[in-house]
Amino acid sequence: MTVKTLIIGHGAREHVIGETLVRDGATLYAFMSSKNAGLEDLSQGRIKIHSETDFKEIIDFSKKNNIDFVIIGPEAPLVVGIVDALEKNGIPCVGPRIEAAQLEGSKLFTRALLKKYKITSNIRSKSFNSMENVESYLKDLGVENVVVKPDGLTGGKGVKVYGDHLYSKQDILDYCQALIKQKSPFLIEEKISGEEFTLQTFVDGKNVVGTPLVQDHKRAYEDDTGPNTGGMGSYSMANHLMPFITQNDVDEALEDMKKVIAAVKAETGIEYKGFLYGGYMKTVKGIKLIEFNSRLGDPEAMNVLPILKTNFIDVCMGIINGNLKSNIEFENKATVCKYLAPEGYPDAPKKDELVKIDKNKLKQIDARYYYSSVYRKDDEIYTTTSRAIGVVGIANDLESAEKIAEQGVGCISGKLFYRKDVGTLELLQKRIDHMNSLLK
Ligand code: AMP
Ligand code: GLY
């Protein structure tokens, strides 16, 4: 009898999770707020289209179909307690309970936790819910060293960094005022410099097992210009590191995450189980935490799951049962993911535009593709207002993987754009030079 798994979520991250489950022998079901054509095909129509935060409907659908376990893809259901609700009904989940999901849901919670437990990846920060003491804290940090972050989920769009989005003390004060007006508590934190990397991990309550490092590209346009987005593409290297991030750095970040998991347990009494995404920056002062996500990354899930060698169902069962093995294996391959987004994304995306996909050619060149925010009508794919399709190349080295991704993008046409520079050796060299210039 096969294992019946339910995926919650409707994007490219969930598409690749579903693909990996089916590859490893699961019978897939999908519960999503809008229909992902990839998940519809993989689950052979065993789907429900409904709000991803409607606990009752998710529980009913799981019970009706005798689901063995549920994987929660996005953060929104996690931070309102979907795992608590499912577990109360005897349905095992891959994902943290509400208290533990605060690592993503509340930046104030996370910074306070790191401070209390003296976790060294922490940086200077202070929380506010009025303008009281804001000016004096700005003076303390220095206006040019400031980042302002609303407390809750912002879809990657609420964080404003001095020099990128804020250009004067007045800009900072105006943004703080705007947040107060919206009744959103916020953090002012120290702006740090370095190279960012994503460390996605599997966590079973105690053990934290790392996956290959990935670097995402948040800015909309080439050369890291333009507005912040959900992520325009990402790459990983065949040795699972980055040329500017060593194994020692990874070990430091993994140790850090273990301490955080222990701190969550000490603070809330809850064991963290599920995926934990560490967004770190390597700086002259060591590895520093930018943010945690209580789920896999999008696009980063598309870099690691396709090269997972260990059976994914066994990994999920290890997370659920608290006996995750430490020797989870990945192929020594490089990966490049390029996201196609509607023209005008993120500010004025063109929706309902036809996307033509040459599936045979994609197959020929062995490029993978994952549907994000697109819909299928009469067997044709159309854009919505968010990222459209993630195209992934996998090969023995970065250069070859980038070529496959680039050829793959060429098989898809429509009113779309993407970043040609993601995964290129030129961009990689810029990152290396940047890190070297800081470490000098
Ligand atoms: P977040 O939503 O927390 O990931 O922030 C979005 C982006 O803002 C990150 O990917 C970083 O590039 C940048 N950022 C966030 N916090 C800091 C910080 N303390 N110093 C420098 N850059 C930051
Ligand atoms: N790639 C960033 C995220 O998943 O939040």
Short mmCIF file of C-alpha atoms and ligand atoms in Angstrom, two decimals:
data_model
loop_
_atom_site.label_atom_id
_atom_site.label_comp_id
_atom_site.label_asym_id
_atom_site.label_seq_id
_atom_site.Cartn_x
_atom_site.Cartn_y
_atom_site.Cartn_z
CA MET A 1 0.00 0.00 0.00
CA THR A 2 1.41 3.37 -0.87
CA VAL A 3 1.69 6.27 1.52
CA LYS A 4 -1.03 8.87 1.04
CA THR A 5 0.35 12.36 1.38
CA LEU A 6 -1.42 15.69 1.23
CA ILE A 7 0.37 18.86 0.16
CA ILE A 8 -1.09 22.23 1.15
CA GLY A 9 -0.19 25.18 -1.10
CA HIS A 10 -0.38 26.18 -4.74
CA GLY A 11 3.02 27.45 -5.90
CA ALA A 12 6.23 26.18 -7.49
CA ARG A 13 7.58 25.13 -4.08
CA GLU A 14 4.56 22.91 -3.59
CA HIS A 15 4.85 21.64 -7.18
CA VAL A 16 8.40 20.42 -6.57
CA ILE A 17 7.47 18.96 -3.15
CA GLY A 18 4.62 17.06 -4.85
CA GLU A 19 6.89 15.86 -7.64
CA THR A 20 9.46 14.57 -5.14
CA LEU A 21 6.79 12.74 -3.11
CA VAL A 22 5.40 11.05 -6.22
CA ARG A 23 8.91 10.21 -7.46
CA ASP A 24 9.54 8.42 -4.18
CA GLY A 25 6.35 6.40 -4.29
CA ALA A 26 3.66 8.47 -2.55
CA THR A 27 0.07 8.79 -3.66
CA LEU A 28 -0.41 12.54 -3.78
CA TYR A 29 -3.37 14.69 -2.78
CA ALA A 30 -3.36 18.49 -2.99
CA PHE A 31 -5.28 21.18 -1.13
CA MET A 32 -4.79 24.63 -2.62
CA SER A 33 -6.39 28.05 -2.77
CA SER A 34 -5.91 28.20 -6.53
CA LYS A 35 -5.35 25.31 -8.91
CA ASN A 36 -1.71 24.50 -9.70
CA ALA A 37 -1.75 22.55 -12.98
CA GLY A 38 1.37 20.59 -12.01
CA LEU A 39 -0.14 19.44 -8.73
CA GLU A 40 -3.42 18.64 -10.44
CA ASP A 41 -1.59 16.30 -12.83
CA LEU A 42 0.68 14.74 -10.19
CA SER A 43 -2.27 13.99 -7.93
CA GLN A 44 -4.38 12.79 -10.86
CA GLY A 45 -7.18 15.10 -9.90
CA ARG A 46 -7.25 14.22 -6.16
CA ILE A 47 -7.41 17.90 -5.27
CA LYS A 48 -9.50 20.43 -3.43
CA ILE A 49 -9.52 24.12 -4.29
CA HIS A 50 -10.25 26.05 -1.12
CA SER A 51 -8.70 28.50 1.36
CA GLU A 52 -5.40 27.13 2.71
CA THR A 53 -6.21 28.42 6.19
CA ASP A 54 -9.62 26.77 6.54
CA PHE A 55 -8.70 24.15 9.15
CA LYS A 56 -12.04 22.38 9.12
CA GLU A 57 -12.00 21.77 5.38
CA ILE A 58 -8.38 20.57 5.48
CA ILE A 59 -9.13 18.18 8.35
CA ASP A 60 -12.25 16.86 6.59
CA PHE A 61 -10.38 16.36 3.31
CA SER A 62 -7.53 14.56 5.14
CA LYS A 63 -9.89 12.27 7.04
CA LYS A 64 -12.05 11.49 4.04
CA ASN A 65 -9.01 10.39 2.07
CA ASN A 66 -7.20 8.58 4.91
CA ILE A 67 -4.15 10.79 4.50
CA ASP A 68 -1.03 9.37 6.20
CA PHE A 69 0.65 12.73 6.62
CA VAL A 70 0.33 16.35 5.51
CA ILE A 71 3.13 18.65 4.28
CA ILE A 72 2.45 22.34 4.65
CA GLY A 73 4.20 24.31 1.90
CA PRO A 74 3.59 28.00 2.68
CA GLU A 75 3.89 30.00 5.90
CA ALA A 76 0.35 31.40 6.08
CA PRO A 77 -1.36 28.22 7.43
CA LEU A 78 1.61 27.48 9.74
CA VAL A 79 1.55 30.78 11.59
CA VAL A 80 -2.15 30.43 12.36
CA GLY A 81 -1.82 26.89 13.72
CA ILE A 82 -2.76 24.38 11.00
CA VAL A 83 -0.35 21.81 12.46
CA ASP A 84 -1.87 22.06 15.94
CA ALA A 85 -5.34 21.59 14.43
CA LEU A 86 -4.37 18.58 12.29
CA GLU A 87 -2.39 16.89 15.07
CA LYS A 88 -5.31 17.26 17.45
CA ASN A 89 -7.25 15.22 14.93
CA GLY A 90 -4.57 12.56 14.80
CA ILE A 91 -3.15 13.61 11.44
CA PRO A 92 0.69 13.78 11.38
CA CYS A 93 2.30 16.81 9.77
CA VAL A 94 5.60 17.99 8.36
CA GLY A 95 5.63 21.55 9.70
CA PRO A 96 6.00 23.34 13.03
CA ARG A 97 3.21 24.03 15.51
CA ILE A 98 2.03 27.61 15.95
CA GLU A 99 4.39 28.48 18.81
CA ALA A 100 7.43 27.21 16.93
CA ALA A 101 6.32 28.80 13.65
CA GLN A 102 6.80 32.18 15.34
CA LEU A 103 10.41 31.90 14.18
CA GLU A 104 8.99 33.10 10.87
CA GLY A 105 5.72 34.68 12.02
CA SER A 106 7.26 37.20 14.40
CA LYS A 107 10.59 38.87 13.86
CA LEU A 108 10.25 40.38 17.36
CA PHE A 109 9.90 36.89 18.86
CA THR A 110 12.96 35.65 16.99
CA ARG A 111 15.27 38.54 17.84
CA ALA A 112 14.18 38.44 21.51
CA LEU A 113 14.76 34.67 21.63
CA LEU A 114 18.23 34.98 20.13
CA LYS A 115 19.07 37.73 22.59
CA LYS A 116 17.78 35.86 25.64
CA TYR A 117 19.62 32.65 24.73
CA LYS A 118 22.80 34.52 23.74
CA ILE A 119 22.86 33.07 20.24
CA THR A 120 25.85 34.51 18.45
CA SER A 121 24.27 34.94 14.99
CA ASN A 122 22.10 37.68 16.49
CA ILE A 123 22.59 41.32 15.57
CA ARG A 124 21.62 44.55 17.34
CA SER A 125 17.92 45.32 17.18
CA LYS A 126 15.14 46.94 19.18
CA SER A 127 11.37 46.63 18.93
CA PHE A 128 8.97 49.58 18.81
CA ASN A 129 5.25 50.23 18.68
CA SER A 130 5.43 54.02 18.96
CA MET A 131 7.88 56.75 17.98
CA GLU A 132 9.14 56.92 21.54
CA ASN A 133 12.93 56.38 21.59
CA VAL A 134 13.11 55.81 17.82
CA GLU A 135 15.28 58.88 17.25
CA SER A 136 17.68 58.02 20.03
CA TYR A 137 18.05 54.46 18.71
CA LEU A 138 18.75 55.81 15.23
CA LYS A 139 21.47 57.94 16.73
CA ASP A 140 22.84 54.89 18.53
CA LEU A 141 23.08 52.77 15.39
CA GLY A 142 23.88 55.60 13.00
CA VAL A 143 21.21 56.53 10.47
CA GLU A 144 23.09 54.86 7.63
CA ASN A 145 23.24 51.51 9.45
CA VAL A 146 19.53 50.94 9.80
CA VAL A 147 17.00 48.36 8.60
CA VAL A 148 13.30 48.67 9.48
CA LYS A 149 11.18 45.50 9.61
CA PRO A 150 7.48 45.13 10.36
CA ASP A 151 6.86 42.33 12.88
CA GLY A 152 4.60 39.95 10.96
CA LEU A 153 4.56 38.26 7.55
CA THR A 154 5.13 40.66 4.68
CA GLY A 155 5.77 38.34 1.73
CA GLY A 156 9.35 39.64 1.55
CA LYS A 157 8.18 43.15 0.78
CA GLY A 158 7.99 45.03 4.10
CA VAL A 159 11.69 45.13 4.99
CA LYS A 160 13.34 48.45 4.15
CA VAL A 161 17.08 48.86 4.15
CA TYR A 162 18.95 52.17 4.36
CA GLY A 163 20.63 52.83 1.03
CA ASP A 164 18.27 50.47 -0.84
CA HIS A 165 14.81 51.80 0.06
CA LEU A 166 15.43 54.52 2.64
CA TYR A 167 17.77 57.38 1.87
CA SER A 168 17.57 59.78 4.83
CA LYS A 169 16.65 59.99 8.49
CA GLN A 170 13.34 61.49 7.40
CA ASP A 171 12.62 58.46 5.16
CA ILE A 172 13.20 56.18 8.14
CA LEU A 173 10.98 58.24 10.42
CA ASP A 174 8.25 58.39 7.76
CA TYR A 175 8.30 54.60 7.34
CA CYS A 176 8.15 54.08 11.13
CA GLN A 177 5.18 56.48 11.29
CA ALA A 178 3.43 54.60 8.50
CA LEU A 179 3.87 51.30 10.35
CA ILE A 180 2.51 52.81 13.57
CA LYS A 181 -0.47 54.07 11.61
CA GLN A 182 -1.07 50.51 10.38
CA LYS A 183 -0.77 49.38 14.03
CA SER A 184 2.16 47.18 13.09
CA PRO A 185 4.90 46.76 15.70
CA PHE A 186 8.35 46.90 14.09
CA LEU A 187 12.02 46.32 14.60
CA ILE A 188 14.86 48.65 13.91
CA GLU A 189 17.99 46.64 13.43
CA GLU A 190 21.60 47.04 12.54
CA LYS A 191 22.35 46.90 8.82
CA ILE A 192 25.02 44.31 8.16
CA SER A 193 27.13 43.69 5.05
CA GLY A 194 28.27 40.47 3.47
CA GLU A 195 27.01 37.70 1.23
CA GLU A 196 23.67 36.04 1.89
CA PHE A 197 23.04 32.32 1.65
CA THR A 198 20.09 30.06 2.31
CA LEU A 199 20.52 26.99 4.49
CA GLN A 200 17.36 24.87 4.35
CA THR A 201 17.16 22.13 6.97
CA PHE A 202 15.06 19.17 8.04
CA VAL A 203 14.26 19.30 11.77
CA ASP A 204 12.73 16.52 13.90
CA GLY A 205 12.49 18.34 17.23
CA LYS A 206 16.16 17.85 18.12
CA ASN A 207 18.20 16.99 15.06
CA VAL A 208 18.87 19.56 12.34
CA VAL A 209 20.04 18.15 9.01
CA GLY A 210 21.28 20.53 6.34
CA THR A 211 20.66 20.51 2.59
CA PRO A 212 22.87 22.07 -0.12
CA LEU A 213 23.40 25.82 0.23
CA VAL A 214 21.48 28.02 -2.17
CA GLN A 215 21.69 31.69 -3.05
CA ASP A 216 18.50 33.49 -4.02
CA HIS A 217 18.15 36.75 -5.98
CA LYS A 218 15.55 39.01 -4.41
CA ARG A 219 15.82 42.02 -6.70
CA ALA A 220 13.66 42.11 -9.82
CA TYR A 221 16.29 43.12 -12.36
CA GLU A 222 19.75 42.13 -13.47
CA ASP A 223 22.76 43.14 -11.40
CA ASP A 224 20.58 43.18 -8.26
CA THR A 225 18.67 46.31 -9.16
CA GLY A 226 14.97 47.12 -8.97
CA PRO A 227 12.37 46.36 -6.34
CA ASN A 228 12.46 43.37 -3.98
CA THR A 229 10.47 40.34 -5.11
CA GLY A 230 9.63 36.89 -3.78
CA GLY A 231 12.90 35.77 -5.45
CA MET A 232 13.82 35.80 -9.16
CA GLY A 233 16.01 32.72 -9.22
CA SER A 234 18.64 30.78 -7.34
CA TYR A 235 21.61 28.48 -7.76
CA SER A 236 23.52 25.83 -5.87
CA MET A 237 26.95 24.31 -6.46
CA ALA A 238 27.95 20.68 -7.03
CA ASN A 239 29.87 20.57 -3.71
CA HIS A 240 26.79 21.91 -1.85
CA LEU A 241 28.72 24.99 -0.66
CA MET A 242 29.27 28.45 -2.16
CA PRO A 243 32.73 29.58 -3.29
CA PHE A 244 32.55 32.25 -0.58
CA ILE A 245 31.00 30.05 2.14
CA THR A 246 33.13 27.29 3.67
CA GLN A 247 32.14 24.04 5.37
CA ASN A 248 33.13 25.71 8.66
CA ASP A 249 30.62 28.48 7.97
CA VAL A 250 27.91 25.88 7.30
CA ASP A 251 28.79 24.01 10.49
CA GLU A 252 28.57 27.30 12.40
CA ALA A 253 25.12 28.00 10.93
CA LEU A 254 23.91 24.46 11.68
CA GLU A 255 25.13 24.71 15.28
CA ASP A 256 23.32 28.03 15.48
CA MET A 257 20.08 26.47 14.27
CA LYS A 258 20.41 23.63 16.79
CA LYS A 259 20.72 26.18 19.59
CA VAL A 260 17.69 28.04 18.26
CA ILE A 261 15.62 24.84 18.21
CA ALA A 262 16.65 24.13 21.80
CA ALA A 263 15.76 27.72 22.73
CA VAL A 264 12.31 27.37 21.13
CA LYS A 265 11.75 24.24 23.24
CA ALA A 266 12.96 25.93 26.43
CA GLU A 267 10.87 29.02 25.79
CA THR A 268 7.59 27.53 24.53
CA GLY A 269 7.75 23.87 25.53
CA ILE A 270 7.22 22.98 21.87
CA GLU A 271 9.61 20.96 19.74
CA TYR A 272 10.26 22.44 16.31
CA LYS A 273 9.46 19.90 13.59
CA GLY A 274 9.43 20.45 9.86
CA PHE A 275 11.58 22.47 7.52
CA LEU A 276 13.59 25.37 8.85
CA TYR A 277 15.01 27.90 6.41
CA GLY A 278 17.93 29.94 7.68
CA GLY A 279 18.59 33.14 5.76
CA TYR A 280 22.15 33.96 6.86
CA MET A 281 24.78 36.47 5.92
CA LYS A 282 28.50 35.88 6.14
CA THR A 283 30.05 39.03 7.55
CA VAL A 284 33.45 40.05 8.89
CA LYS A 285 32.07 39.23 12.33
CA GLY A 286 30.99 35.71 11.38
CA ILE A 287 27.65 34.20 10.37
CA LYS A 288 24.68 36.47 11.15
CA LEU A 289 20.98 35.70 10.94
CA ILE A 290 18.80 37.76 8.59
CA GLU A 291 15.61 35.73 8.97
CA PHE A 292 14.13 32.31 9.61
CA ASN A 293 11.33 30.81 7.56
CA SER A 294 9.34 27.91 8.94
CA ARG A 295 9.14 26.22 5.53
CA LEU A 296 11.23 25.55 2.45
CA GLY A 297 12.14 28.50 0.23
CA ASP A 298 10.57 29.44 -3.04
CA PRO A 299 12.61 29.23 -5.32
CA GLU A 300 15.18 27.41 -3.14
CA ALA A 301 13.10 24.21 -2.79
CA MET A 302 13.55 23.77 -6.56
CA ASN A 303 17.33 23.65 -6.10
CA VAL A 304 17.49 20.99 -3.42
CA LEU A 305 14.57 18.57 -3.78
CA PRO A 306 15.31 17.44 -7.36
CA ILE A 307 18.80 16.30 -6.28
CA LEU A 308 17.69 14.59 -3.05
CA LYS A 309 18.91 10.97 -3.21
CA THR A 310 17.40 9.73 0.05
CA ASN A 311 13.74 8.78 -0.18
CA PHE A 312 11.74 11.91 0.65
CA ILE A 313 8.96 9.94 2.35
CA ASP A 314 11.56 8.48 4.74
CA VAL A 315 12.83 12.02 5.44
CA CYS A 316 9.28 13.17 6.20
CA MET A 317 8.64 10.16 8.46
CA GLY A 318 11.92 10.90 10.27
CA ILE A 319 10.77 14.48 10.90
CA ILE A 320 7.37 13.31 12.15
CA ASN A 321 8.71 10.49 14.34
CA GLY A 322 11.65 12.44 15.77
CA ASN A 323 14.22 9.98 14.43
CA LEU A 324 15.64 11.78 11.43
CA LYS A 325 18.85 10.16 10.14
CA SER A 326 21.85 12.45 9.79
CA ASN A 327 23.07 10.89 6.52
CA ILE A 328 20.57 12.40 4.11
CA GLU A 329 22.16 12.39 0.66
CA PHE A 330 22.05 14.73 -2.32
CA GLU A 331 23.56 14.32 -5.75
CA ASN A 332 26.77 16.25 -6.31
CA LYS A 333 25.17 18.38 -9.00
CA ALA A 334 24.90 22.11 -9.55
CA THR A 335 21.44 23.59 -10.06
CA VAL A 336 20.17 26.85 -11.50
CA CYS A 337 16.58 28.06 -11.20
CA LYS A 338 15.39 31.02 -13.27
CA TYR A 339 11.97 32.40 -12.52
CA LEU A 340 9.83 33.74 -15.35
CA ALA A 341 7.56 36.52 -14.11
CA PRO A 342 4.85 38.51 -15.88
CA GLU A 343 6.08 41.71 -17.51
CA GLY A 344 5.74 44.54 -14.99
CA TYR A 345 6.14 42.26 -11.92
CA PRO A 346 6.20 43.11 -9.03
CA ASP A 347 4.73 46.62 -9.38
CA ALA A 348 2.35 46.32 -12.35
CA PRO A 349 2.26 42.69 -13.54
CA LYS A 350 0.41 41.79 -16.75
CA LYS A 351 -2.13 39.12 -15.85
CA ASP A 352 -4.24 36.76 -17.96
CA GLU A 353 -1.55 36.63 -20.63
CA LEU A 354 -1.05 33.39 -22.58
CA VAL A 355 2.14 31.42 -21.82
CA LYS A 356 3.29 28.97 -24.52
CA ILE A 357 5.35 26.03 -23.28
CA ASP A 358 7.26 23.71 -25.61
CA LYS A 359 7.11 20.67 -23.35
CA ASN A 360 8.82 18.31 -25.81
CA LYS A 361 11.81 20.57 -26.19
CA LEU A 362 12.05 21.06 -22.41
CA LYS A 363 12.14 17.29 -22.06
CA GLN A 364 14.78 16.95 -24.78
CA ILE A 365 17.16 19.35 -23.06
CA ASP A 366 16.27 17.89 -19.66
CA ALA A 367 15.16 21.19 -18.11
CA ARG A 368 12.59 21.00 -15.32
CA TYR A 369 9.79 23.50 -14.91
CA TYR A 370 7.49 24.22 -12.01
CA TYR A 371 4.26 26.19 -12.12
CA SER A 372 3.94 29.08 -9.70
CA SER A 373 1.12 31.63 -9.98
CA VAL A 374 -0.30 30.60 -13.35
CA TYR A 375 -3.58 28.95 -14.22
CA ARG A 376 -4.67 26.46 -16.86
CA LYS A 377 -7.71 27.02 -19.03
CA ASP A 378 -8.61 24.85 -22.03
CA ASP A 379 -5.16 23.27 -21.81
CA GLU A 380 -3.40 26.62 -22.07
CA ILE A 381 -1.41 28.36 -19.30
CA TYR A 382 -2.03 32.01 -18.34
CA THR A 383 -0.29 34.48 -16.03
CA THR A 384 -1.65 35.99 -12.82
CA THR A 385 -0.05 38.83 -10.87
CA SER A 386 2.86 36.92 -9.35
CA ARG A 387 5.85 34.83 -10.44
CA ALA A 388 4.85 32.46 -13.24
CA ILE A 389 7.17 29.48 -13.84
CA GLY A 390 10.46 28.32 -12.32
CA VAL A 391 12.82 26.71 -14.85
CA VAL A 392 15.57 24.50 -13.43
CA GLY A 393 18.79 23.20 -14.99
CA ILE A 394 20.76 20.45 -13.25
CA ALA A 395 24.29 19.41 -14.29
CA ASN A 396 27.76 18.50 -13.07
CA ASP A 397 28.85 22.12 -12.86
CA LEU A 398 27.26 25.56 -12.56
CA GLU A 399 28.08 26.63 -16.10
CA SER A 400 26.30 23.63 -17.64
CA ALA A 401 23.33 23.92 -15.26
CA GLU A 402 22.96 27.59 -16.17
CA LYS A 403 23.01 26.72 -19.89
CA ILE A 404 20.21 24.19 -19.43
CA ALA A 405 18.12 26.69 -17.45
CA GLU A 406 18.74 29.31 -20.12
CA GLN A 407 17.72 26.91 -22.91
CA GLY A 408 14.70 25.92 -20.84
CA VAL A 409 13.59 29.53 -20.51
CA GLY A 410 13.84 29.72 -24.31
CA CYS A 411 11.14 27.02 -24.57
CA ILE A 412 8.60 29.25 -22.81
CA SER A 413 7.16 32.35 -24.41
CA GLY A 414 4.68 35.03 -23.47
CA LYS A 415 4.65 38.48 -21.92
CA LEU A 416 7.27 37.42 -19.39
CA PHE A 417 10.71 38.46 -18.18
CA TYR A 418 13.48 36.83 -16.18
CA ARG A 419 17.00 37.51 -14.93
CA LYS A 420 19.56 36.26 -17.41
CA ASP A 421 22.36 36.78 -14.88
CA VAL A 422 21.16 34.25 -12.29
CA GLY A 423 23.65 31.38 -12.04
CA THR A 424 26.21 32.91 -14.43
CA LEU A 425 29.91 32.74 -13.65
CA GLU A 426 30.10 36.54 -14.01
CA LEU A 427 27.63 37.10 -11.21
CA LEU A 428 29.29 34.42 -9.09
CA GLN A 429 32.63 36.17 -9.50
CA LYS A 430 31.07 39.45 -8.33
CA ARG A 431 29.88 37.71 -5.17
CA ILE A 432 33.34 36.22 -4.58
CA ASP A 433 35.01 39.60 -5.12
CA HIS A 434 32.52 41.30 -2.79
CA MET A 435 33.19 38.80 -0.01
CA ASN A 436 36.95 39.03 -0.51
CA SER A 437 36.85 42.82 -0.37
CA LEU A 438 35.08 42.67 3.00
CA LEU A 439 37.35 39.99 4.48
CA LYS A 440 40.55 41.73 3.39
P1 AMP B 1 13.95 39.56 4.98
O1 AMP B 1 12.53 39.71 4.52
O2 AMP B 1 14.15 39.65 6.45
O3 AMP B 1 14.64 38.40 4.33
O4 AMP B 1 14.72 40.81 4.34
C1 AMP B 1 14.76 41.03 2.95
C2 AMP B 1 16.15 41.41 2.53
O5 AMP B 1 16.55 42.59 3.20
C3 AMP B 1 17.20 40.37 2.91
O6 AMP B 1 17.31 39.36 1.97
C4 AMP B 1 18.45 41.22 2.99
O7 AMP B 1 19.00 41.41 1.70
C5 AMP B 1 17.94 42.54 3.49
N1 AMP B 1 18.15 42.62 4.95
C6 AMP B 1 17.31 42.23 5.92
N2 AMP B 1 17.83 42.44 7.14
C7 AMP B 1 19.04 43.01 6.94
C8 AMP B 1 20.08 43.49 7.81
N3 AMP B 1 19.96 43.46 9.14
N4 AMP B 1 21.18 44.02 7.24
C9 AMP B 1 21.31 44.09 5.90
N5 AMP B 1 20.38 43.67 5.04
C10 AMP B 1 19.25 43.14 5.54
N1 GLY B 2 13.23 32.78 -1.33
C1 GLY B 2 12.80 33.44 -0.18
C2 GLY B 2 11.68 32.80 0.51
O1 GLY B 2 11.26 31.69 0.20
O2 GLY B 2 11.17 33.40 1.44
#
